[in-house]
Short mmCIF file of C-alpha atoms in Angstrom, two decimals:
data_model
loop_
_atom_site.label_atom_id
_atom_site.label_comp_id
_atom_site.label_asym_id
_atom_site.label_seq_id
_atom_site.Cartn_x
_atom_site.Cartn_y
_atom_site.Cartn_z
CA MET A 14 132.04 91.12 78.57
CA SER A 15 129.08 91.73 80.41
CA HIS A 16 129.30 93.50 83.97
CA PRO A 17 128.33 90.59 86.58
CA TYR A 18 126.00 93.19 87.93
CA TRP A 19 124.40 93.99 84.74
CA ILE A 20 123.81 89.90 84.33
CA ALA A 21 122.39 89.90 87.62
CA PHE A 22 120.00 93.06 86.98
CA THR A 23 118.90 91.52 83.61
CA ALA A 24 118.55 87.83 85.07
CA LEU A 25 116.17 89.21 87.50
CA VAL A 26 114.22 91.53 85.38
CA ARG A 27 113.80 88.36 82.85
CA LYS A 28 112.31 86.32 85.90
CA GLU A 29 109.98 88.97 86.67
CA VAL A 30 108.96 89.54 83.40
CA ASN A 31 108.46 85.64 82.46
CA ARG A 32 106.41 85.49 85.64
CA PHE A 33 103.55 87.55 84.93
CA SER A 34 103.58 86.90 81.42
CA ARG A 35 103.78 82.86 81.44
CA ILE A 36 100.17 83.47 83.40
CA TRP A 37 98.83 86.44 81.15
CA VAL A 38 95.12 85.24 81.23
CA GLN A 39 95.42 86.20 85.08
CA THR A 40 97.81 89.18 84.94
CA LEU A 41 97.16 91.02 81.35
CA VAL A 42 93.25 89.85 80.71
CA PRO A 43 91.57 90.68 84.07
CA PRO A 44 92.39 94.52 83.63
CA ALA A 45 91.31 94.75 80.26
CA ILE A 46 87.88 93.05 81.20
CA THR A 47 87.47 95.38 84.28
CA MET A 48 88.41 98.58 82.20
CA THR A 49 85.96 97.67 79.56
CA LEU A 50 83.25 97.60 82.30
CA TYR A 51 83.97 101.00 83.73
CA PHE A 52 84.14 102.35 80.20
CA LEU A 53 80.80 100.86 79.34
CA ILE A 54 78.92 101.61 82.70
CA PHE A 55 80.34 105.16 84.00
CA GLY A 56 81.56 106.39 80.19
CA ASN A 57 78.79 105.39 78.15
CA LEU A 58 75.67 104.88 80.24
CA ILE A 59 76.37 107.17 83.40
CA GLY A 60 78.70 109.72 81.30
CA SER A 61 75.96 110.43 78.80
CA ARG A 62 73.59 111.75 81.59
CA ILE A 63 76.66 113.73 83.17
CA GLY A 64 77.65 115.66 80.38
CA GLN A 65 80.75 117.47 80.21
CA MET A 66 83.72 117.82 82.94
CA GLY A 67 86.60 120.04 82.78
CA GLY A 68 85.49 121.10 79.31
CA PHE A 69 85.52 117.38 77.88
CA SER A 70 83.19 114.51 77.88
CA TYR A 71 83.01 112.69 80.71
CA MET A 72 84.01 109.46 79.03
CA GLU A 73 87.42 111.67 77.97
CA PHE A 74 87.71 112.95 81.53
CA ILE A 75 88.23 109.50 83.13
CA MET A 76 89.62 107.76 80.55
CA PRO A 77 93.40 109.14 81.98
CA GLY A 78 92.36 107.97 85.40
CA LEU A 79 91.27 104.45 84.57
CA ILE A 80 94.29 103.92 82.81
CA MET A 81 96.65 105.13 85.85
CA MET A 82 94.41 103.16 88.23
CA SER A 83 95.33 100.06 86.20
CA VAL A 84 98.73 100.96 85.92
CA ILE A 85 99.06 101.65 89.80
CA THR A 86 97.63 98.23 91.21
CA ASN A 87 99.36 96.32 88.67
CA SER A 88 102.56 97.65 89.35
CA TYR A 89 102.12 97.23 93.27
CA ALA A 90 100.35 93.99 92.81
CA ASN A 91 103.34 92.53 90.66
CA VAL A 92 106.30 93.53 93.19
CA ALA A 93 104.30 92.49 96.24
CA SER A 94 103.42 88.95 95.10
CA SER A 95 106.66 88.35 93.69
CA PHE A 96 108.93 89.24 96.43
CA PHE A 97 106.73 87.92 99.07
CA SER A 98 106.77 84.52 97.09
CA ALA A 99 110.54 84.78 96.94
CA LYS A 100 110.71 85.10 100.92
CA PHE A 101 107.82 82.30 101.34
CA GLN A 102 109.94 79.95 99.55
CA ARG A 103 113.05 81.07 100.73
CA ASN A 104 114.56 82.06 97.22
CA ILE A 105 115.25 85.44 98.82
CA GLU A 106 117.92 84.16 100.99
CA GLU A 107 120.00 83.23 97.54
CA LEU A 108 119.87 87.00 96.70
CA LEU A 109 120.65 88.04 99.97
CA VAL A 110 124.21 86.01 99.86
CA ALA A 111 125.12 86.40 96.52
CA PRO A 112 127.61 89.30 95.64
CA VAL A 113 124.61 91.34 94.60
CA PRO A 114 124.02 95.02 95.84
CA ASN A 115 120.83 95.73 97.79
CA MET A 116 119.84 98.61 95.45
CA LEU A 117 120.39 96.23 92.44
CA ILE A 118 117.96 93.84 94.08
CA ILE A 119 115.24 96.89 94.77
CA ILE A 120 115.79 98.21 91.12
CA GLY A 121 115.41 94.56 89.63
CA TYR A 122 112.09 93.98 91.15
CA VAL A 123 110.86 97.28 90.90
CA ALA A 124 111.71 97.17 87.36
CA GLY A 125 109.58 93.79 86.82
CA GLY A 126 106.59 95.79 88.29
CA VAL A 127 107.05 98.83 86.21
CA ALA A 128 107.19 96.49 83.05
CA ARG A 129 103.75 94.88 84.05
CA GLY A 130 102.26 98.26 84.75
CA LEU A 131 103.06 99.20 81.54
CA CYS A 132 101.95 96.51 79.63
CA VAL A 133 98.70 96.47 81.52
CA GLY A 134 98.58 100.25 80.66
CA ALA A 135 98.95 99.97 76.89
CA ILE A 136 96.25 97.20 76.88
CA VAL A 137 93.95 99.47 78.73
CA THR A 138 94.56 102.46 76.50
CA THR A 139 94.03 100.07 73.56
CA VAL A 140 90.56 99.38 75.09
CA ALA A 141 90.09 103.15 75.61
CA LEU A 142 90.46 103.59 72.04
CA LEU A 143 87.29 101.71 71.32
CA PHE A 144 85.17 104.23 73.32
CA VAL A 145 86.76 107.50 73.10
CA ASP A 146 89.25 109.21 70.55
CA ILE A 147 92.34 109.77 72.47
CA GLN A 148 94.16 113.36 72.31
CA ILE A 149 97.50 113.74 73.34
CA HIS A 150 98.42 117.05 74.96
CA SER A 151 102.17 116.43 76.03
CA VAL A 152 103.70 112.78 75.06
CA PRO A 153 106.92 113.72 77.57
CA MET A 154 104.40 114.48 80.49
CA LEU A 155 102.68 111.20 79.80
CA ILE A 156 105.87 109.25 79.83
CA LEU A 157 107.16 110.77 83.05
CA THR A 158 104.19 110.54 84.84
CA VAL A 159 103.42 107.00 84.25
CA LEU A 160 107.11 105.84 84.47
CA MET A 161 107.17 107.89 88.34
CA THR A 162 103.79 106.64 89.20
CA SER A 163 104.84 102.87 88.45
CA ILE A 164 107.92 103.16 90.23
CA MET A 165 106.53 105.02 93.50
CA PHE A 166 103.88 101.92 93.77
CA ALA A 167 105.95 99.21 92.92
CA LEU A 168 108.22 100.43 95.64
CA GLY A 169 105.29 100.60 97.91
CA GLY A 170 104.59 96.91 96.75
CA LEU A 171 108.12 95.85 97.56
CA ILE A 172 107.81 97.45 101.09
CA ASN A 173 104.33 95.76 101.72
CA ALA A 174 106.22 92.52 100.79
CA ILE A 175 108.83 93.08 102.90
CA PHE A 176 106.74 93.60 106.33
CA ALA A 177 104.18 90.88 105.30
CA LYS A 178 104.44 87.34 107.31
CA THR A 179 101.50 85.49 105.31
CA PHE A 180 100.00 85.97 101.94
CA ASP A 181 97.02 87.43 103.66
CA ASP A 182 99.04 90.67 104.63
CA ILE A 183 99.95 91.70 101.09
CA SER A 184 96.13 91.97 100.27
CA ILE A 185 95.57 94.20 103.32
CA ILE A 186 97.39 97.56 101.97
CA PRO A 187 95.59 97.24 98.45
CA THR A 188 92.24 96.30 99.88
CA PHE A 189 92.11 99.10 102.68
CA VAL A 190 94.45 101.87 101.44
CA LEU A 191 95.22 101.57 97.97
CA THR A 192 91.77 101.10 96.81
CA PRO A 193 90.24 104.00 98.63
CA LEU A 194 93.23 106.22 97.58
CA THR A 195 92.77 105.35 94.11
CA TYR A 196 88.84 105.99 93.74
CA LEU A 197 89.17 109.13 95.88
CA GLY A 198 92.26 110.37 93.95
CA GLY A 199 90.12 111.93 91.26
CA VAL A 200 89.59 109.15 88.68
CA PHE A 201 85.81 109.64 88.42
CA TYR A 202 85.40 113.31 89.28
CA SER A 203 87.16 116.75 89.18
CA ILE A 204 88.36 117.54 93.02
CA SER A 205 87.47 121.17 92.06
CA LEU A 206 83.65 120.02 92.45
CA LEU A 207 84.39 119.35 96.39
CA PRO A 208 83.74 121.75 99.13
CA ASP A 209 86.88 123.55 100.06
CA VAL A 210 87.33 121.61 103.22
CA TRP A 211 87.38 118.09 101.06
CA GLN A 212 89.63 119.89 98.46
CA ASN A 213 92.21 120.16 101.15
CA VAL A 214 91.85 116.82 102.39
CA SER A 215 92.15 115.58 98.87
CA GLN A 216 95.38 117.33 98.39
CA LEU A 217 96.78 114.73 101.33
CA ASN A 218 96.12 111.76 98.67
CA PRO A 219 99.31 111.19 96.99
CA VAL A 220 97.09 109.55 93.90
CA VAL A 221 95.55 112.83 93.32
CA TYR A 222 98.63 113.94 91.83
CA THR A 223 99.62 111.10 89.84
CA ILE A 224 96.04 110.97 88.34
CA ASN A 225 96.01 114.89 87.62
CA ALA A 226 99.48 115.16 86.10
CA PHE A 227 98.56 112.24 83.64
CA ARG A 228 95.22 113.70 82.83
CA TYR A 229 97.49 116.77 82.21
CA GLY A 230 99.51 114.65 79.84
CA PHE A 231 96.29 113.78 77.80
CA LEU A 232 93.91 116.85 78.07
CA GLY A 233 95.76 119.56 79.16
CA ILE A 234 93.85 119.97 82.29
CA SER A 235 94.62 119.66 85.76
CA ASP A 236 93.14 120.47 89.40
CA VAL A 237 96.80 120.70 91.10
CA SER A 238 99.76 122.11 90.12
CA VAL A 239 101.73 119.73 87.52
CA SER A 240 105.22 120.81 88.50
CA MET A 241 103.78 120.28 92.21
CA SER A 242 102.72 116.83 91.24
CA LEU A 243 105.80 115.83 89.84
CA ALA A 244 108.02 116.87 92.70
CA ILE A 245 105.71 115.04 95.12
CA MET A 246 105.99 111.87 93.10
CA ALA A 247 109.77 112.33 93.02
CA THR A 248 109.91 112.94 96.70
CA PHE A 249 107.85 109.63 97.14
CA ILE A 250 110.29 107.67 95.08
CA VAL A 251 113.35 108.93 96.97
CA VAL A 252 111.70 108.14 100.17
CA LEU A 253 110.35 104.92 99.54
CA THR A 254 113.52 103.75 98.13
CA ALA A 255 115.63 104.68 100.99
CA ILE A 256 113.10 103.00 103.34
CA ALA A 257 113.15 99.58 100.88
CA TYR A 258 117.21 99.88 100.89
CA ARG A 259 117.37 100.22 104.75
CA LEU A 260 114.78 97.34 105.50
CA ILE A 261 116.74 95.07 103.23
CA ASP A 262 120.12 95.91 104.45
CA LYS A 263 118.81 95.40 108.05
CA GLY A 264 117.22 92.38 107.16
CA ILE A 265 113.99 93.37 108.45
CA GLY A 266 111.54 90.82 107.79
CA LEU A 267 113.76 88.84 105.64
CA ARG A 268 115.96 86.78 108.07
CA SER A 269 114.49 84.63 110.51
#
């Protein structure tokens, strides 16, 4: 007989997966189209003029960053929109009054975000195969990095949704914070090309560590310490989990 908590967890994850897979044309297809355009424009057209970067063709260099960019945005967006919708429709109150631990609620929503992030990541990787011969330096590093990154940004989306009061509020952070951090995180360039002062500034950007750790998994190169990257991601996960738990436990932004 299954434990009630396990039943609650699987039900929550199933609901989240069904939510984004049911409207796959809106959730899974657009990232594939967007990344195809990135590969065509930046990889083929511009990349041929740039030449090599870090000892690899420009297409090979940007490929890990483009995959990670899609994982980050979709993991974040899935949890932010889903949790806020539950708040807006008052469905979240059913979870709060049910005999379900707050941590299980967090894990359930984050798992849904991770599932969408990994699905989109797999689709974008398939698209990348059309443009570049993918080589893999370390499979464990790839798996660990993509999971930790997806969890980290799914937690960020959850916190955003908890504080959000309108649908507009869940688009502010992705537009004004997440997008700049991603584009300045070394997707299209090596931060070693920057002047020293901007290299130091870039090291304050958490996305730099996720993209470089992921690039190391594919190509074996990184602008920052890989072990430090993993430690920073683990720290973010612990801190964001604690914040999300505290907010839900106190009912901040959830109880009117």
